[in-house]
Amino acid sequence: MRLPIVLMIAAILLNAAADFYIYRSLQRYNSRKLWRRVYLVAAAACMALLIAILCMPFRSGGEDVLRATMWMLFTFLSLFTPKVIYVIFDLSARIPMLFRKPTFRPLSWFGLFMALVAFVAMWWGALFNRFNLDVRNVEIASPEVPKGFDGFTIAQISDLHVGTFGNDTTFLCDLVGKINSLHPDLVVFTGDIVNRRTVELEPFVNVLSRISAPYGVYSILGNHDYGDYTEWPTKQAKAENMQLLKDLQRRMGWKMLNNAHDTLVAHGDTLMLIGVENIGDPPFPVYGSLAEAYPAGVSDRHAKVLLSHNPAHWDSDIQDSDSTNILLTLAGHTHAMQITMLGTSPAAWRYHHWGGLYTDKKGQNLYVNIGAGTVGFPARVGATPEITLFTLRHGNPRQR
C-alpha cells in the first residue's frame, strides 16, 4: 500500500473519530437536539470535502485544479485542526474520572477557546499574513570576506511558487518594490519559482524583470522547478517545460547558475558565486553537483557564496567538512512549513536547519530563507514571507 493511500485513510479515520467524540460531548453537555443536528450536518460536509480532495486530479489537472485543491485542503485543515485541539483538551479534562473525581470542565472550555484561536489564526494566515512581507537584516562578518566587499549587500528571496497566485501580480509587485527599495548590490533567488509547470511563471515575467541590482539577479532551481510533480505526455514535453523556464528567466534578466559559478569583482577583490541544481534528502531528487559547479575545488582560499536550494545539502556535504571552504551558503526549501510559533516550527522535526542563520565549527555559515510564497496550503501562520538582506563585513565578528 502506497504511503499517500495510508495517509488518506488515516485522515478519514481521524476526522471521523473526532466528529464522533465531539457529537458525544454535545450529548453530554447540551440537551438540545438542534445543536447536535447542526453539528452532524457540518461534520458530513467536512467529510464530503475531504473525500472531494482525495478525488481531485491534482497531478494531471491544470493549475486551476491545483489551486482549488490547495484551498479545499486548507479549508478542511482549518476545521479539522480545531476539532483535534478541542478533543485533546476535553480528553485531558476527563482524566480525573479515572480517580472517581468529576471532570475538570474549565479545561474543556479552555480547549474550546484554543480551538477558536487556531481557526482564526489559520484564516488570518491565509487572508492577511501570507502577504505581510518581512525584511530580515543579517550581517556576515569574517576575515574571509575580501576587503573590497566590506559593506557589500545581497538580497535573498526564495520559494515564490508563483502558481499559487494565479494571475494576480499584486503581491509580487509589492515584493519587487520592497527589494528595490533596499538597494542591494546583488539579488539571489534560491529555487522553487513555480509549483509544477513553467507556464505558471508567464504572468509574472514583466513584474520580476523589474528587480534591479548593480551586480544583477542570479537564480538556481528548486525541486518544484523540474516538472516532477505533474504528469507529462512525453519526455520531450517535460524537456520543453524546462527549456521554457530557462528562456523566461533569461527574459527576466536573471542569470541561472545551473551547476555553474561566476566571479564578482569589487575594488580589485573577487567573490565566487556558486550555484548548484537541487541536492536534497529523499524523496527529493538530486540533480546538482558541487564539483561540476566549481571544478577548481571548494576548499581553495577564495571567498565563496553558495546557492543551494535544500539545506540538507549543507548538512551532508559542507557542515564541518575539511574539504570545503564556503563562507556563506544560502538555501530555502523548508518554508518553516509555513508555521512558526514561539520561535520554532514543525519544520524542526524534519530539518536540523529550517530557518535563519547557522554557523559550523569552521566558521562556515548557512542561512535558510523561509520563502515568500506558499504551496500545499495557501497560508502562513506566523512564518511571514521573507526577504533577507545580508551585509558582508571584513573582520572578526567578535570585534564588531
CSV table of C-alpha atoms in Angstrom, one decimal:
chain,number,residue,atom,x,y,z
A,1,MET,CA,0.0,0.0,0.0
A,2,ARG,CA,1.4,3.4,-1.0
A,3,LEU,CA,2.1,6.0,1.7
A,4,PRO,CA,-0.4,8.6,0.2
A,5,ILE,CA,-3.2,6.0,0.4
A,6,VAL,CA,-2.3,5.3,4.1
A,7,LEU,CA,-2.4,9.0,4.8
A,8,MET,CA,-5.7,9.4,3.1
A,9,ILE,CA,-7.2,6.5,5.2
A,10,ALA,CA,-5.7,7.9,8.4
A,11,ALA,CA,-7.2,11.4,7.6
A,12,ILE,CA,-10.6,9.9,7.1
A,13,LEU,CA,-10.5,7.8,10.3
A,14,LEU,CA,-9.1,10.6,12.5
A,15,ASN,CA,-11.7,13.0,11.2
A,16,ALA,CA,-14.5,10.5,11.8
A,17,ALA,CA,-13.2,9.8,15.3
A,18,ALA,CA,-13.0,13.5,16.2
A,19,ASP,CA,-16.5,14.1,14.9
A,20,PHE,CA,-17.9,11.1,16.9
A,21,TYR,CA,-16.2,12.3,20.1
A,22,ILE,CA,-17.5,15.9,19.7
A,23,TYR,CA,-21.0,14.6,18.9
A,24,ARG,CA,-21.0,12.6,22.1
A,25,SER,CA,-19.7,15.6,24.0
A,26,LEU,CA,-22.7,17.6,22.8
A,27,GLN,CA,-24.9,14.8,24.0
A,28,ARG,CA,-23.3,15.0,27.5
A,29,TYR,CA,-23.1,18.8,27.8
A,30,ASN,CA,-26.1,20.0,25.8
A,31,SER,CA,-29.6,18.5,25.9
A,32,ARG,CA,-30.9,20.5,22.8
A,33,LYS,CA,-31.1,18.3,19.7
A,34,LEU,CA,-30.7,21.3,17.4
A,35,TRP,CA,-27.0,21.7,18.1
A,36,ARG,CA,-26.4,18.1,17.6
A,37,ARG,CA,-28.2,18.1,14.2
A,38,VAL,CA,-26.3,21.2,13.2
A,39,TYR,CA,-23.0,19.5,14.0
A,40,LEU,CA,-24.0,16.4,12.1
A,41,VAL,CA,-24.6,18.4,9.0
A,42,ALA,CA,-21.3,20.3,9.4
A,43,ALA,CA,-19.4,17.0,10.1
A,44,ALA,CA,-21.0,15.5,7.0
A,45,ALA,CA,-20.0,18.5,4.9
A,46,CYS,CA,-16.4,18.3,6.2
A,47,MET,CA,-16.1,14.6,5.4
A,48,ALA,CA,-17.5,15.2,1.9
A,49,LEU,CA,-14.9,18.0,1.4
A,50,LEU,CA,-12.2,15.5,2.4
A,51,ILE,CA,-13.4,12.9,0.0
A,52,ALA,CA,-13.6,15.5,-2.8
A,53,ILE,CA,-10.0,16.5,-2.1
A,54,LEU,CA,-8.9,12.9,-2.4
A,55,CYS,CA,-10.7,12.6,-5.7
A,56,MET,CA,-9.1,15.7,-7.3
A,57,PRO,CA,-6.8,15.0,-10.2
A,58,PHE,CA,-4.1,17.4,-8.8
A,59,ARG,CA,-1.3,15.7,-10.7
A,60,SER,CA,-2.9,15.5,-14.1
A,61,GLY,CA,-5.2,18.6,-13.8
A,62,GLY,CA,-4.3,22.2,-14.7
A,63,GLU,CA,-3.2,25.0,-12.5
A,64,ASP,CA,-6.8,25.9,-11.6
A,65,VAL,CA,-7.3,22.4,-10.3
A,66,LEU,CA,-4.2,22.6,-8.2
A,67,ARG,CA,-5.2,25.9,-6.6
A,68,ALA,CA,-8.7,24.7,-6.0
A,69,THR,CA,-7.3,21.6,-4.3
A,70,MET,CA,-5.0,23.7,-2.1
A,71,TRP,CA,-7.9,25.9,-0.9
A,72,MET,CA,-10.1,22.9,-0.3
A,73,LEU,CA,-7.3,21.2,1.7
A,74,PHE,CA,-6.8,24.4,3.7
A,75,THR,CA,-10.5,24.7,4.4
A,76,PHE,CA,-10.6,21.1,5.6
A,77,LEU,CA,-7.5,21.6,7.8
A,78,SER,CA,-8.9,24.8,9.3
A,79,LEU,CA,-11.9,22.8,10.5
A,80,PHE,CA,-10.0,19.5,11.4
A,81,THR,CA,-7.2,21.2,13.4
A,82,PRO,CA,-9.6,23.0,15.9
A,83,LYS,CA,-11.5,19.8,16.3
A,84,VAL,CA,-8.4,17.8,17.3
A,85,ILE,CA,-7.3,20.6,19.7
A,86,TYR,CA,-10.7,20.5,21.4
A,87,VAL,CA,-10.7,16.7,21.7
A,88,ILE,CA,-7.2,16.7,23.2
A,89,PHE,CA,-8.2,19.2,25.9
A,90,ASP,CA,-11.5,17.6,26.6
A,91,LEU,CA,-10.0,14.2,27.0
A,92,SER,CA,-7.4,15.7,29.4
A,93,ALA,CA,-10.3,17.3,31.3
A,94,ARG,CA,-11.7,13.8,31.8
A,95,ILE,CA,-8.6,12.3,33.3
A,96,PRO,CA,-9.8,12.9,36.9
A,97,MET,CA,-12.7,10.5,36.2
A,98,LEU,CA,-10.1,7.7,36.3
A,99,PHE,CA,-9.8,8.5,40.0
A,100,ARG,CA,-13.6,8.8,40.5
A,101,LYS,CA,-13.5,12.6,40.5
A,102,PRO,CA,-15.6,15.0,38.5
A,103,THR,CA,-14.5,16.2,35.0
A,104,PHE,CA,-12.4,19.4,35.1
A,105,ARG,CA,-14.7,21.4,33.0
A,106,PRO,CA,-12.6,24.6,32.8
A,107,LEU,CA,-10.0,22.6,30.8
A,108,SER,CA,-12.7,21.7,28.3
A,109,TRP,CA,-13.7,25.4,28.0
A,110,PHE,CA,-10.1,26.3,27.5
A,111,GLY,CA,-9.8,23.7,24.8
A,112,LEU,CA,-12.8,25.3,23.0
A,113,PHE,CA,-11.2,28.7,23.3
A,114,MET,CA,-7.9,27.3,21.8
A,115,ALA,CA,-9.8,25.7,19.0
A,116,LEU,CA,-11.3,29.0,18.1
A,117,VAL,CA,-7.9,30.7,18.3
A,118,ALA,CA,-6.5,28.1,15.9
A,119,PHE,CA,-9.3,28.6,13.4
A,120,VAL,CA,-8.9,32.4,13.4
A,121,ALA,CA,-5.1,32.1,13.2
A,122,MET,CA,-5.3,29.8,10.2
A,123,TRP,CA,-7.6,32.1,8.3
A,124,TRP,CA,-5.7,35.2,9.3
A,125,GLY,CA,-2.6,33.5,7.8
A,126,ALA,CA,-4.5,32.8,4.6
A,127,LEU,CA,-6.1,36.1,4.1
A,128,PHE,CA,-3.6,38.5,5.5
A,129,ASN,CA,-0.3,37.2,6.9
A,130,ARG,CA,0.9,35.5,3.7
A,131,PHE,CA,1.1,38.9,2.1
A,132,ASN,CA,2.9,40.5,5.1
A,133,LEU,CA,6.5,40.9,3.9
A,134,ASP,CA,9.3,40.7,6.4
A,135,VAL,CA,12.7,42.1,5.7
A,136,ARG,CA,15.4,40.4,7.9
A,137,ASN,CA,18.8,42.1,8.1
A,138,VAL,CA,21.8,39.7,8.6
A,139,GLU,CA,25.4,40.7,9.0
A,140,ILE,CA,28.1,38.2,7.9
A,141,ALA,CA,31.4,39.3,9.5
A,142,SER,CA,34.5,37.2,8.8
A,143,PRO,CA,38.2,37.7,7.9
A,144,GLU,CA,37.3,35.6,4.8
A,145,VAL,CA,35.3,38.5,3.4
A,146,PRO,CA,37.5,40.3,1.0
A,147,LYS,CA,38.2,43.9,1.9
A,148,GLY,CA,36.8,45.1,-1.4
A,149,PHE,CA,33.5,43.5,-0.4
A,150,ASP,CA,33.2,45.1,3.0
A,151,GLY,CA,29.7,46.5,3.1
A,152,PHE,CA,28.5,44.6,0.1
A,153,THR,CA,24.8,43.7,0.3
A,154,ILE,CA,23.0,40.7,-1.0
A,155,ALA,CA,19.2,40.4,-1.0
A,156,GLN,CA,17.9,36.8,-1.0
A,157,ILE,CA,14.4,35.6,-1.9
A,158,SER,CA,13.2,32.1,-2.2
A,159,ASP,CA,10.3,29.7,-2.9
A,160,LEU,CA,8.0,32.1,-4.7
A,161,HIS,CA,5.7,29.3,-6.0
A,162,VAL,CA,4.0,31.8,-8.3
A,163,GLY,CA,1.4,29.4,-9.5
A,164,THR,CA,-0.4,29.8,-6.1
A,165,PHE,CA,-1.2,33.4,-7.1
A,166,GLY,CA,-2.8,32.5,-10.4
A,167,ASN,CA,-2.6,35.7,-12.5
A,168,ASP,CA,-2.7,38.1,-9.6
A,169,THR,CA,0.6,40.1,-9.6
A,170,THR,CA,-0.2,42.3,-6.6
A,171,PHE,CA,2.0,40.5,-4.0
A,172,LEU,CA,4.9,40.1,-6.4
A,173,CYS,CA,4.7,43.8,-7.3
A,174,ASP,CA,5.0,44.6,-3.6
A,175,LEU,CA,7.9,42.1,-3.3
A,176,VAL,CA,9.8,43.7,-6.2
A,177,GLY,CA,9.2,47.2,-4.9
A,178,LYS,CA,10.5,46.2,-1.4
A,179,ILE,CA,13.6,44.6,-2.8
A,180,ASN,CA,14.4,47.6,-4.9
A,181,SER,CA,13.9,49.9,-2.0
A,182,LEU,CA,16.7,48.1,-0.2
A,183,HIS,CA,19.2,49.0,-2.9
A,184,PRO,CA,21.1,45.7,-2.7
A,185,ASP,CA,24.3,45.2,-4.7
A,186,LEU,CA,23.2,41.7,-5.7
A,187,VAL,CA,19.9,39.8,-5.6
A,188,VAL,CA,19.8,36.0,-5.5
A,189,PHE,CA,16.9,33.6,-5.8
A,190,THR,CA,17.3,30.1,-4.2
A,191,GLY,CA,14.8,28.0,-6.1
A,192,ASP,CA,11.1,26.9,-6.5
A,193,ILE,CA,9.8,29.7,-8.7
A,194,VAL,CA,6.8,27.6,-9.7
A,195,ASN,CA,4.7,24.8,-8.3
A,196,ARG,CA,4.7,22.3,-11.2
A,197,ARG,CA,4.8,23.8,-14.6
A,198,THR,CA,6.7,26.7,-16.1
A,199,VAL,CA,3.6,28.3,-17.6
A,200,GLU,CA,2.8,29.4,-14.1
A,201,LEU,CA,5.6,32.0,-14.4
A,202,GLU,CA,4.4,33.7,-17.6
A,203,PRO,CA,2.0,36.2,-15.9
A,204,PHE,CA,4.8,37.4,-13.7
A,205,VAL,CA,7.8,37.8,-16.1
A,206,ASN,CA,7.3,41.5,-16.5
A,207,VAL,CA,7.0,42.1,-12.8
A,208,LEU,CA,10.0,40.0,-11.8
A,209,SER,CA,12.1,41.6,-14.6
A,210,ARG,CA,11.9,44.9,-12.7
A,211,ILE,CA,14.2,43.7,-9.9
A,212,SER,CA,17.3,45.8,-10.1
A,213,ALA,CA,20.8,45.5,-8.6
A,214,PRO,CA,24.2,46.6,-9.8
A,215,TYR,CA,25.6,43.0,-9.9
A,216,GLY,CA,22.3,41.6,-11.3
A,217,VAL,CA,20.0,38.8,-10.2
A,218,TYR,CA,21.2,35.2,-10.0
A,219,SER,CA,19.0,32.2,-9.6
A,220,ILE,CA,19.0,28.4,-9.1
A,221,LEU,CA,16.5,25.6,-9.4
A,222,GLY,CA,14.5,24.0,-6.6
A,223,ASN,CA,12.8,20.7,-6.5
A,224,HIS,CA,9.5,22.1,-7.8
A,225,ASP,CA,11.1,23.6,-10.9
A,226,TYR,CA,11.9,20.4,-12.8
A,227,GLY,CA,8.3,19.4,-13.6
A,228,ASP,CA,8.5,16.3,-11.4
A,229,TYR,CA,5.1,16.9,-9.7
A,230,THR,CA,2.9,16.6,-12.7
A,231,GLU,CA,2.3,14.1,-15.5
A,232,TRP,CA,3.7,14.8,-18.9
A,233,PRO,CA,2.6,13.1,-22.2
A,234,THR,CA,6.2,12.6,-23.3
A,235,LYS,CA,9.7,13.2,-22.2
A,236,GLN,CA,10.0,15.8,-24.8
A,237,ALA,CA,7.2,17.8,-23.3
A,238,LYS,CA,8.9,17.8,-19.9
A,239,ALA,CA,12.2,18.9,-21.6
A,240,GLU,CA,10.4,21.8,-23.3
A,241,ASN,CA,8.9,22.8,-20.0
A,242,MET,CA,12.5,23.1,-18.5
A,243,GLN,CA,13.7,25.0,-21.6
A,244,LEU,CA,10.8,27.4,-21.3
A,245,LEU,CA,11.8,28.1,-17.6
A,246,LYS,CA,15.4,28.9,-18.7
A,247,ASP,CA,14.1,31.2,-21.5
A,248,LEU,CA,11.7,33.0,-19.3
A,249,GLN,CA,14.3,33.7,-16.6
A,250,ARG,CA,16.6,34.9,-19.4
A,251,ARG,CA,13.9,37.3,-20.5
A,252,MET,CA,13.6,38.5,-16.9
A,253,GLY,CA,17.3,39.3,-16.9
A,254,TRP,CA,18.1,36.7,-14.3
A,255,LYS,CA,21.3,34.6,-14.7
A,256,MET,CA,20.8,31.0,-13.8
A,257,LEU,CA,23.6,29.1,-12.2
A,258,ASN,CA,22.9,25.5,-13.1
A,259,ASN,CA,25.9,23.7,-11.6
A,260,ALA,CA,28.0,26.8,-12.5
A,261,HIS,CA,29.8,29.7,-10.9
A,262,ASP,CA,30.5,33.3,-11.6
A,263,THR,CA,33.2,35.7,-10.4
A,264,LEU,CA,32.2,39.0,-8.8
A,265,VAL,CA,34.8,41.8,-8.6
A,266,ALA,CA,34.7,44.8,-6.3
A,267,HIS,CA,37.6,47.2,-5.7
A,268,GLY,CA,40.1,44.7,-7.1
A,269,ASP,CA,38.9,41.8,-4.9
A,270,THR,CA,36.9,38.8,-6.0
A,271,LEU,CA,34.0,36.8,-4.6
A,272,MET,CA,33.0,33.5,-6.1
A,273,LEU,CA,29.2,32.9,-6.5
A,274,ILE,CA,28.4,29.2,-7.0
A,275,GLY,CA,25.0,27.7,-7.8
A,276,VAL,CA,24.1,24.1,-7.8
A,277,GLU,CA,20.9,22.4,-9.1
A,278,ASN,CA,18.8,20.7,-6.5
A,279,ILE,CA,20.6,18.5,-4.0
A,280,GLY,CA,18.5,17.2,-1.2
A,281,ASP,CA,17.4,14.4,1.1
A,282,PRO,CA,15.0,11.7,-0.1
A,283,PRO,CA,12.4,11.8,-1.6
A,284,PHE,CA,13.7,14.9,-3.3
A,285,PRO,CA,15.7,14.2,-6.4
A,286,VAL,CA,19.4,15.0,-6.8
A,287,TYR,CA,20.3,17.0,-9.9
A,288,GLY,CA,23.2,19.1,-8.6
A,289,SER,CA,26.9,18.6,-8.4
A,290,LEU,CA,29.1,20.9,-6.4
A,291,ALA,CA,32.2,19.5,-8.2
A,292,GLU,CA,30.7,20.4,-11.5
A,293,ALA,CA,29.6,23.9,-10.3
A,294,TYR,CA,33.1,24.7,-9.1
A,295,PRO,CA,35.7,22.5,-10.7
A,296,ALA,CA,38.6,24.4,-9.1
A,297,GLY,CA,37.7,22.8,-5.7
A,298,VAL,CA,35.6,24.3,-2.9
A,299,SER,CA,38.5,24.0,-0.4
A,300,ASP,CA,40.5,26.8,-2.0
A,301,ARG,CA,41.0,30.1,-0.3
A,302,HIS,CA,38.7,32.2,-2.5
A,303,ALA,CA,35.7,33.7,-0.6
A,304,LYS,CA,32.6,31.8,-1.8
A,305,VAL,CA,28.9,32.2,-1.6
A,306,LEU,CA,26.9,29.1,-2.5
A,307,LEU,CA,23.3,29.0,-3.6
A,308,SER,CA,21.8,25.6,-2.8
A,309,HIS,CA,18.0,25.1,-2.5
A,310,ASN,CA,17.8,22.4,0.1
A,311,PRO,CA,19.6,23.0,3.5
A,312,ALA,CA,20.1,19.2,3.7
A,313,HIS,CA,22.9,19.7,1.2
A,314,TRP,CA,24.8,21.8,3.7
A,315,ASP,CA,24.2,19.2,6.4
A,316,SER,CA,25.6,16.3,4.3
A,317,ASP,CA,28.4,17.9,2.3
A,318,ILE,CA,29.5,21.2,3.8
A,319,GLN,CA,29.0,21.5,7.6
A,320,ASP,CA,32.3,20.9,9.5
A,321,SER,CA,33.8,19.4,6.3
A,322,ASP,CA,37.6,19.6,5.8
A,323,SER,CA,37.1,19.6,2.1
A,324,THR,CA,35.1,22.8,1.8
A,325,ASN,CA,35.7,26.4,2.5
A,326,ILE,CA,32.5,28.2,1.8
A,327,LEU,CA,31.8,31.5,3.6
A,328,LEU,CA,28.1,31.5,3.2
A,329,THR,CA,25.5,29.0,1.8
A,330,LEU,CA,22.1,30.4,1.0
A,331,ALA,CA,19.1,27.9,1.0
A,332,GLY,CA,15.4,27.9,1.1
A,333,HIS,CA,13.0,24.9,0.6
A,334,THR,CA,11.6,24.4,4.2
A,335,HIS,CA,9.1,27.3,4.2
A,336,ALA,CA,9.3,26.7,8.0
A,337,MET,CA,6.3,24.5,6.9
A,338,GLN,CA,4.6,27.9,6.8
A,339,ILE,CA,4.0,27.7,10.5
A,340,THR,CA,6.1,29.3,13.3
A,341,MET,CA,5.1,29.8,16.9
A,342,LEU,CA,7.2,30.9,19.9
A,343,GLY,CA,10.4,30.9,17.8
A,344,THR,CA,10.0,27.3,16.5
A,345,SER,CA,8.3,25.4,13.7
A,346,PRO,CA,7.1,21.9,12.8
A,347,ALA,CA,9.9,22.0,10.2
A,348,ALA,CA,12.3,21.4,13.1
A,349,TRP,CA,11.0,17.8,13.2
A,350,ARG,CA,12.3,17.3,9.7
A,351,TYR,CA,15.2,19.6,9.2
A,352,HIS,CA,18.2,20.3,11.6
A,353,HIS,CA,18.4,23.7,9.9
A,354,TRP,CA,15.0,25.0,8.9
A,355,GLY,CA,15.2,28.8,9.2
A,356,GLY,CA,17.7,31.6,10.0
A,357,LEU,CA,21.5,31.7,10.4
A,358,TYR,CA,23.6,28.7,11.4
A,359,THR,CA,27.4,28.6,11.8
A,360,ASP,CA,29.6,25.5,12.0
A,361,LYS,CA,32.8,24.9,13.9
A,362,LYS,CA,34.9,26.1,10.9
A,363,GLY,CA,33.0,29.4,10.6
A,364,GLN,CA,31.1,28.4,7.5
A,365,ASN,CA,27.6,29.9,7.5
A,366,LEU,CA,24.3,28.7,6.4
A,367,TYR,CA,21.2,30.9,6.0
A,368,VAL,CA,17.8,29.3,5.4
A,369,ASN,CA,15.3,31.7,4.0
A,370,ILE,CA,11.7,30.6,4.8
A,371,GLY,CA,10.4,31.7,1.4
A,372,ALA,CA,7.9,34.2,0.1
A,373,GLY,CA,5.3,32.0,-1.5
A,374,THR,CA,3.0,29.2,-0.3
A,375,VAL,CA,2.5,25.6,-1.5
A,376,GLY,CA,0.4,22.8,-0.2
A,377,PHE,CA,-1.9,25.2,1.6
A,378,PRO,CA,-2.2,28.9,0.8
A,379,ALA,CA,-1.5,30.3,4.3
A,380,ARG,CA,1.3,31.3,6.6
A,381,VAL,CA,0.6,31.0,10.3
A,382,GLY,CA,3.5,33.1,11.6
A,383,ALA,CA,6.4,32.3,9.2
A,384,THR,CA,5.8,35.6,7.3
A,385,PRO,CA,7.1,35.8,3.7
A,386,GLU,CA,10.8,36.8,3.9
A,387,ILE,CA,13.3,38.9,2.1
A,388,THR,CA,16.8,38.6,3.6
A,389,LEU,CA,19.3,41.4,3.3
A,390,PHE,CA,22.9,40.3,4.0
A,391,THR,CA,25.7,42.8,4.7
A,392,LEU,CA,29.2,41.4,4.3
A,393,ARG,CA,31.9,42.7,6.7
A,394,HIS,CA,35.6,42.1,6.6
A,395,GLY,CA,36.8,41.3,10.1
A,396,ASN,CA,36.3,39.1,13.1
A,397,PRO,CA,32.7,39.0,14.2
A,398,ARG,CA,33.6,39.1,17.9
A,399,GLN,CA,35.3,42.5,17.4
A,400,ARG,CA,32.4,44.2,15.7
